[in-house]
């Protein structure tokens, strides 16, 4: 098994880079990724979602929806933590990713509706 790879080109020359921007996962290998524990999504994960979305009207948004759904599942088992006056609500992170998937689906549906209509008639 090969190790996962991680990259980001700010020139946005590839769909993988555009997908990272859409997900806010652009700071690589500094513990500031979008996964629980601060890991980044791997190039292989992003590539999988891009391939799965290849037949969709907007490949990037379709892949972003898949990634957000996966992130919601990754964060779902995380528990809220409280230590004295400090607390972190990790369960809200799963909800946030789920809502982001819903928002992106609405963007995709809006694009499909706009491209299907010709105005003025």
mmCIF file of C-alpha atoms in Angstrom:
data_model
loop_
_atom_site.group_PDB
_atom_site.id
_atom_site.type_symbol
_atom_site.label_atom_id
_atom_site.label_comp_id
_atom_site.label_asym_id
_atom_site.label_seq_id
_atom_site.Cartn_x
_atom_site.Cartn_y
_atom_site.Cartn_z
ATOM 1 C CA UNK A 1 0.000 0.000 0.000
ATOM 2 C CA UNK A 2 1.331 3.426 -0.901
ATOM 3 C CA UNK A 3 1.318 6.415 1.393
ATOM 4 C CA UNK A 4 -1.266 9.106 0.660
ATOM 5 C CA UNK A 5 -0.046 12.245 -1.067
ATOM 6 C CA UNK A 6 -0.862 15.876 -0.376
ATOM 7 C CA UNK A 7 -0.350 18.880 -2.617
ATOM 8 C CA UNK A 8 -1.797 22.303 -3.374
ATOM 9 C CA UNK A 9 -0.941 24.647 -6.251
ATOM 10 C CA UNK A 10 -2.262 28.171 -5.565
ATOM 11 C CA UNK A 11 -2.329 28.774 -9.332
ATOM 12 C CA UNK A 12 -5.354 26.409 -9.339
ATOM 13 C CA UNK A 13 -4.057 24.626 -12.415
ATOM 14 C CA UNK A 14 -5.839 21.342 -11.667
ATOM 15 C CA UNK A 15 -9.316 20.342 -10.519
ATOM 16 C CA UNK A 16 -7.744 18.842 -7.391
ATOM 17 C CA UNK A 17 -6.471 22.307 -6.402
ATOM 18 C CA UNK A 18 -9.839 23.918 -7.170
ATOM 19 C CA UNK A 19 -11.549 21.295 -5.018
ATOM 20 C CA UNK A 20 -9.142 22.012 -2.131
ATOM 21 C CA UNK A 21 -10.076 25.714 -2.346
ATOM 22 C CA UNK A 22 -13.800 24.889 -2.342
ATOM 23 C CA UNK A 23 -13.288 22.828 0.834
ATOM 24 C CA UNK A 24 -10.883 25.248 2.526
ATOM 25 C CA UNK A 25 -8.207 22.528 2.746
ATOM 26 C CA UNK A 26 -5.289 24.507 1.312
ATOM 27 C CA UNK A 27 -2.790 24.619 4.207
ATOM 28 C CA UNK A 28 -0.893 21.383 3.704
ATOM 29 C CA UNK A 29 0.850 19.341 6.423
ATOM 30 C CA UNK A 30 0.640 21.884 9.227
ATOM 31 C CA UNK A 31 -2.127 20.256 11.251
ATOM 32 C CA UNK A 32 -4.664 22.690 9.800
ATOM 33 C CA UNK A 33 -6.518 20.321 7.496
ATOM 34 C CA UNK A 34 -10.249 19.719 7.530
ATOM 35 C CA UNK A 35 -10.253 16.178 8.949
ATOM 36 C CA UNK A 36 -10.550 15.373 12.642
ATOM 37 C CA UNK A 37 -7.126 15.817 14.216
ATOM 38 C CA UNK A 38 -6.117 18.441 11.640
ATOM 39 C CA UNK A 39 -5.194 16.110 8.783
ATOM 40 C CA UNK A 40 -5.686 17.148 5.181
ATOM 41 C CA UNK A 41 -7.751 15.249 2.677
ATOM 42 C CA UNK A 42 -5.346 13.236 0.525
ATOM 43 C CA UNK A 43 -4.914 13.757 -3.196
ATOM 44 C CA UNK A 44 -6.225 10.216 -3.609
ATOM 45 C CA UNK A 45 -9.447 10.981 -1.707
ATOM 46 C CA UNK A 46 -9.990 14.152 -3.718
ATOM 47 C CA UNK A 47 -9.227 12.289 -6.949
ATOM 48 C CA UNK A 48 -11.772 9.615 -6.055
ATOM 49 C CA UNK A 49 -14.514 12.212 -5.563
ATOM 50 C CA UNK A 50 -13.529 14.037 -8.754
ATOM 51 C CA UNK A 51 -13.708 10.777 -10.721
ATOM 52 C CA UNK A 52 -17.075 9.900 -9.151
ATOM 53 C CA UNK A 53 -18.360 13.335 -10.236
ATOM 54 C CA UNK A 54 -16.941 13.261 -13.775
ATOM 55 C CA UNK A 55 -20.342 12.926 -15.458
ATOM 56 C CA UNK A 56 -21.904 15.807 -13.530
ATOM 57 C CA UNK A 57 -22.463 19.297 -14.936
ATOM 58 C CA UNK A 58 -20.081 20.844 -12.390
ATOM 59 C CA UNK A 59 -17.384 18.312 -11.502
ATOM 60 C CA UNK A 60 -15.834 20.465 -8.757
ATOM 61 C CA UNK A 61 -19.100 21.106 -6.923
ATOM 62 C CA UNK A 62 -20.188 17.475 -7.294
ATOM 63 C CA UNK A 63 -16.895 16.321 -5.792
ATOM 64 C CA UNK A 64 -17.187 18.943 -3.042
ATOM 65 C CA UNK A 65 -20.615 17.582 -2.077
ATOM 66 C CA UNK A 66 -19.159 14.077 -1.828
ATOM 67 C CA UNK A 67 -16.228 15.359 0.232
ATOM 68 C CA UNK A 68 -18.513 17.316 2.593
ATOM 69 C CA UNK A 69 -20.700 14.249 3.109
ATOM 70 C CA UNK A 70 -17.582 12.205 3.912
ATOM 71 C CA UNK A 71 -16.278 14.898 6.279
ATOM 72 C CA UNK A 72 -19.617 14.955 8.106
ATOM 73 C CA UNK A 73 -19.288 11.184 8.598
ATOM 74 C CA UNK A 74 -15.661 11.544 9.761
ATOM 75 C CA UNK A 75 -16.595 14.178 12.337
ATOM 76 C CA UNK A 76 -19.804 12.465 13.508
ATOM 77 C CA UNK A 77 -18.139 10.291 16.190
ATOM 78 C CA UNK A 78 -16.182 13.245 17.637
ATOM 79 C CA UNK A 79 -17.318 14.212 21.116
ATOM 80 C CA UNK A 80 -17.621 17.658 22.640
ATOM 81 C CA UNK A 81 -14.900 18.380 25.190
ATOM 82 C CA UNK A 82 -14.999 20.566 28.283
ATOM 83 C CA UNK A 83 -12.066 21.241 30.565
ATOM 84 C CA UNK A 84 -12.719 23.944 33.121
ATOM 85 C CA UNK A 85 -13.867 27.085 31.327
ATOM 86 C CA UNK A 86 -12.677 25.825 27.922
ATOM 87 C CA UNK A 87 -14.861 23.757 25.620
ATOM 88 C CA UNK A 88 -14.824 22.567 22.026
ATOM 89 C CA UNK A 89 -17.980 21.466 20.208
ATOM 90 C CA UNK A 90 -16.715 18.922 17.697
ATOM 91 C CA UNK A 91 -20.235 17.581 17.140
ATOM 92 C CA UNK A 92 -21.109 20.936 15.580
ATOM 93 C CA UNK A 93 -18.351 20.404 13.024
ATOM 94 C CA UNK A 94 -20.124 17.332 11.637
ATOM 95 C CA UNK A 95 -23.311 19.382 11.364
ATOM 96 C CA UNK A 96 -21.438 22.211 9.636
ATOM 97 C CA UNK A 97 -20.079 19.830 6.958
ATOM 98 C CA UNK A 98 -23.521 18.346 6.442
ATOM 99 C CA UNK A 99 -24.990 21.830 5.973
ATOM 100 C CA UNK A 100 -22.186 22.713 3.554
ATOM 101 C CA UNK A 101 -23.071 19.637 1.454
ATOM 102 C CA UNK A 102 -26.701 20.808 1.393
ATOM 103 C CA UNK A 103 -25.630 24.340 0.392
ATOM 104 C CA UNK A 104 -23.456 22.991 -2.425
ATOM 105 C CA UNK A 105 -26.288 20.766 -3.683
ATOM 106 C CA UNK A 106 -28.467 23.890 -3.864
ATOM 107 C CA UNK A 107 -25.742 25.645 -5.902
ATOM 108 C CA UNK A 108 -25.594 22.686 -8.273
ATOM 109 C CA UNK A 109 -29.386 22.613 -8.625
ATOM 110 C CA UNK A 110 -29.379 26.364 -9.249
ATOM 111 C CA UNK A 111 -26.813 25.963 -12.024
ATOM 112 C CA UNK A 112 -28.817 23.174 -13.643
ATOM 113 C CA UNK A 113 -31.988 25.276 -13.540
ATOM 114 C CA UNK A 114 -30.205 28.343 -14.951
ATOM 115 C CA UNK A 115 -28.678 26.390 -17.814
ATOM 116 C CA UNK A 116 -32.020 24.772 -18.664
ATOM 117 C CA UNK A 117 -33.823 28.105 -18.976
ATOM 118 C CA UNK A 118 -33.235 30.577 -21.757
ATOM 119 C CA UNK A 119 -34.258 34.131 -20.933
ATOM 120 C CA UNK A 120 -35.596 36.133 -22.590
ATOM 121 C CA UNK A 121 -37.673 33.641 -24.595
#
